[in-house]
């Protein structure tokens, strides 16, 4: 147990069609609780990427989704990630990675 931040790292390129990327995440806990959040992420501002460029030449942007989560029980926590963009295919998105990190004290 303890407080953790649930973040997502989005890896993308300049081939992204929109400045904003929208996603929804549902967290399912082993004790039956569900949490759902939607975020609109500005991956570009005035045509320039807002993320940091990595060694492969792609951009990385980290977004906090759930803060100060207390994982009360051991067990399976499931995360459903939903693309909320108007088109089915979102060019330029290469990866979305889940990160669970202890909340800084």
mmCIF file of C-alpha atoms in Angstrom:
data_model
loop_
_atom_site.group_PDB
_atom_site.id
_atom_site.type_symbol
_atom_site.label_atom_id
_atom_site.label_comp_id
_atom_site.label_asym_id
_atom_site.label_seq_id
_atom_site.Cartn_x
_atom_site.Cartn_y
_atom_site.Cartn_z
ATOM 1 C CA UNK A 1 0.000 0.000 0.000
ATOM 2 C CA UNK A 2 0.944 3.634 -0.257
ATOM 3 C CA UNK A 3 0.310 6.605 -2.452
ATOM 4 C CA UNK A 4 1.230 6.325 -6.106
ATOM 5 C CA UNK A 5 0.817 8.419 -9.236
ATOM 6 C CA UNK A 6 -0.534 6.716 -12.345
ATOM 7 C CA UNK A 7 0.957 8.385 -15.425
ATOM 8 C CA UNK A 8 1.064 7.707 -19.126
ATOM 9 C CA UNK A 9 4.049 8.424 -21.353
ATOM 10 C CA UNK A 10 2.974 9.212 -24.908
ATOM 11 C CA UNK A 11 5.596 8.789 -27.626
ATOM 12 C CA UNK A 12 4.771 10.598 -30.860
ATOM 13 C CA UNK A 13 6.168 12.229 -34.001
ATOM 14 C CA UNK A 14 5.451 15.345 -36.019
ATOM 15 C CA UNK A 15 3.148 13.226 -38.235
ATOM 16 C CA UNK A 16 0.389 13.740 -35.684
ATOM 17 C CA UNK A 17 -2.556 15.389 -37.499
ATOM 18 C CA UNK A 18 -3.885 17.378 -34.538
ATOM 19 C CA UNK A 19 -2.319 19.541 -31.855
ATOM 20 C CA UNK A 20 -4.436 17.808 -29.210
ATOM 21 C CA UNK A 21 -4.654 14.103 -28.362
ATOM 22 C CA UNK A 22 -7.674 12.949 -26.338
ATOM 23 C CA UNK A 23 -7.743 9.738 -24.313
ATOM 24 C CA UNK A 24 -9.820 8.137 -21.583
ATOM 25 C CA UNK A 25 -8.632 5.664 -18.958
ATOM 26 C CA UNK A 26 -10.639 3.356 -16.718
ATOM 27 C CA UNK A 27 -8.865 1.822 -13.723
ATOM 28 C CA UNK A 28 -10.437 -1.387 -12.352
ATOM 29 C CA UNK A 29 -9.344 -2.528 -8.873
ATOM 30 C CA UNK A 30 -9.413 -6.059 -7.422
ATOM 31 C CA UNK A 31 -12.011 -4.914 -4.867
ATOM 32 C CA UNK A 32 -14.505 -3.708 -7.510
ATOM 33 C CA UNK A 33 -13.833 0.036 -7.617
ATOM 34 C CA UNK A 34 -13.696 1.761 -11.008
ATOM 35 C CA UNK A 35 -12.255 5.181 -11.772
ATOM 36 C CA UNK A 36 -12.581 6.896 -15.144
ATOM 37 C CA UNK A 37 -10.851 10.041 -16.370
ATOM 38 C CA UNK A 38 -10.575 11.774 -19.719
ATOM 39 C CA UNK A 39 -7.736 14.071 -20.715
ATOM 40 C CA UNK A 40 -7.037 16.308 -23.685
ATOM 41 C CA UNK A 41 -3.297 16.642 -24.096
ATOM 42 C CA UNK A 42 -1.627 19.466 -26.005
ATOM 43 C CA UNK A 43 1.088 17.582 -27.895
ATOM 44 C CA UNK A 44 1.774 20.676 -30.013
ATOM 45 C CA UNK A 45 1.561 24.405 -29.404
ATOM 46 C CA UNK A 46 1.715 26.715 -32.407
ATOM 47 C CA UNK A 47 2.896 23.760 -34.506
ATOM 48 C CA UNK A 48 5.819 22.840 -32.224
ATOM 49 C CA UNK A 49 5.930 19.632 -30.138
ATOM 50 C CA UNK A 50 5.460 20.129 -26.396
ATOM 51 C CA UNK A 51 7.207 16.874 -25.457
ATOM 52 C CA UNK A 52 10.902 16.197 -25.018
ATOM 53 C CA UNK A 53 12.804 14.706 -27.957
ATOM 54 C CA UNK A 54 14.287 11.271 -27.190
ATOM 55 C CA UNK A 55 17.369 9.553 -28.652
ATOM 56 C CA UNK A 56 15.282 8.014 -31.462
ATOM 57 C CA UNK A 57 14.047 11.443 -32.614
ATOM 58 C CA UNK A 58 10.514 10.937 -31.283
ATOM 59 C CA UNK A 59 8.829 13.134 -28.702
ATOM 60 C CA UNK A 60 7.760 12.001 -25.239
ATOM 61 C CA UNK A 61 5.088 13.639 -23.120
ATOM 62 C CA UNK A 62 4.150 12.427 -19.621
ATOM 63 C CA UNK A 63 0.636 13.109 -18.357
ATOM 64 C CA UNK A 64 -0.572 12.521 -14.789
ATOM 65 C CA UNK A 65 -3.865 10.656 -14.765
ATOM 66 C CA UNK A 66 -4.559 9.476 -11.240
ATOM 67 C CA UNK A 67 -2.735 11.087 -8.315
ATOM 68 C CA UNK A 68 -2.272 9.822 -4.758
ATOM 69 C CA UNK A 69 -3.746 6.390 -5.515
ATOM 70 C CA UNK A 70 -3.661 4.032 -2.551
ATOM 71 C CA UNK A 71 -3.337 0.475 -3.872
ATOM 72 C CA UNK A 72 -5.123 -1.039 -0.856
ATOM 73 C CA UNK A 73 -4.994 -4.686 -1.875
ATOM 74 C CA UNK A 74 -2.712 -6.977 -3.768
ATOM 75 C CA UNK A 75 -4.231 -8.279 -6.930
ATOM 76 C CA UNK A 76 -4.952 -7.439 -10.527
ATOM 77 C CA UNK A 77 -5.449 -3.774 -11.378
ATOM 78 C CA UNK A 78 -6.627 -3.337 -14.963
ATOM 79 C CA UNK A 79 -6.330 -0.177 -17.036
ATOM 80 C CA UNK A 80 -8.464 0.294 -20.155
ATOM 81 C CA UNK A 81 -7.102 3.015 -22.445
ATOM 82 C CA UNK A 82 -9.462 4.553 -24.969
ATOM 83 C CA UNK A 83 -8.602 6.724 -27.979
ATOM 84 C CA UNK A 84 -11.124 9.591 -27.937
ATOM 85 C CA UNK A 85 -9.965 11.152 -31.197
ATOM 86 C CA UNK A 86 -12.610 11.536 -33.942
ATOM 87 C CA UNK A 87 -10.786 9.254 -36.388
ATOM 88 C CA UNK A 88 -10.135 5.571 -35.719
ATOM 89 C CA UNK A 89 -6.465 5.749 -36.706
ATOM 90 C CA UNK A 90 -4.252 8.363 -35.084
ATOM 91 C CA UNK A 91 -1.095 8.857 -37.139
ATOM 92 C CA UNK A 92 2.005 9.927 -35.267
ATOM 93 C CA UNK A 93 1.285 8.128 -31.966
ATOM 94 C CA UNK A 94 3.919 5.420 -31.544
ATOM 95 C CA UNK A 95 3.410 4.265 -27.964
ATOM 96 C CA UNK A 96 1.408 4.858 -24.805
ATOM 97 C CA UNK A 97 3.122 3.466 -21.717
ATOM 98 C CA UNK A 98 1.693 3.087 -18.238
ATOM 99 C CA UNK A 99 3.880 4.354 -15.384
ATOM 100 C CA UNK A 100 3.081 3.804 -11.713
ATOM 101 C CA UNK A 101 5.419 5.757 -9.449
ATOM 102 C CA UNK A 102 5.496 6.494 -5.707
ATOM 103 C CA UNK A 103 4.052 9.930 -4.959
ATOM 104 C CA UNK A 104 6.860 12.261 -3.823
ATOM 105 C CA UNK A 105 6.541 13.230 -0.173
#
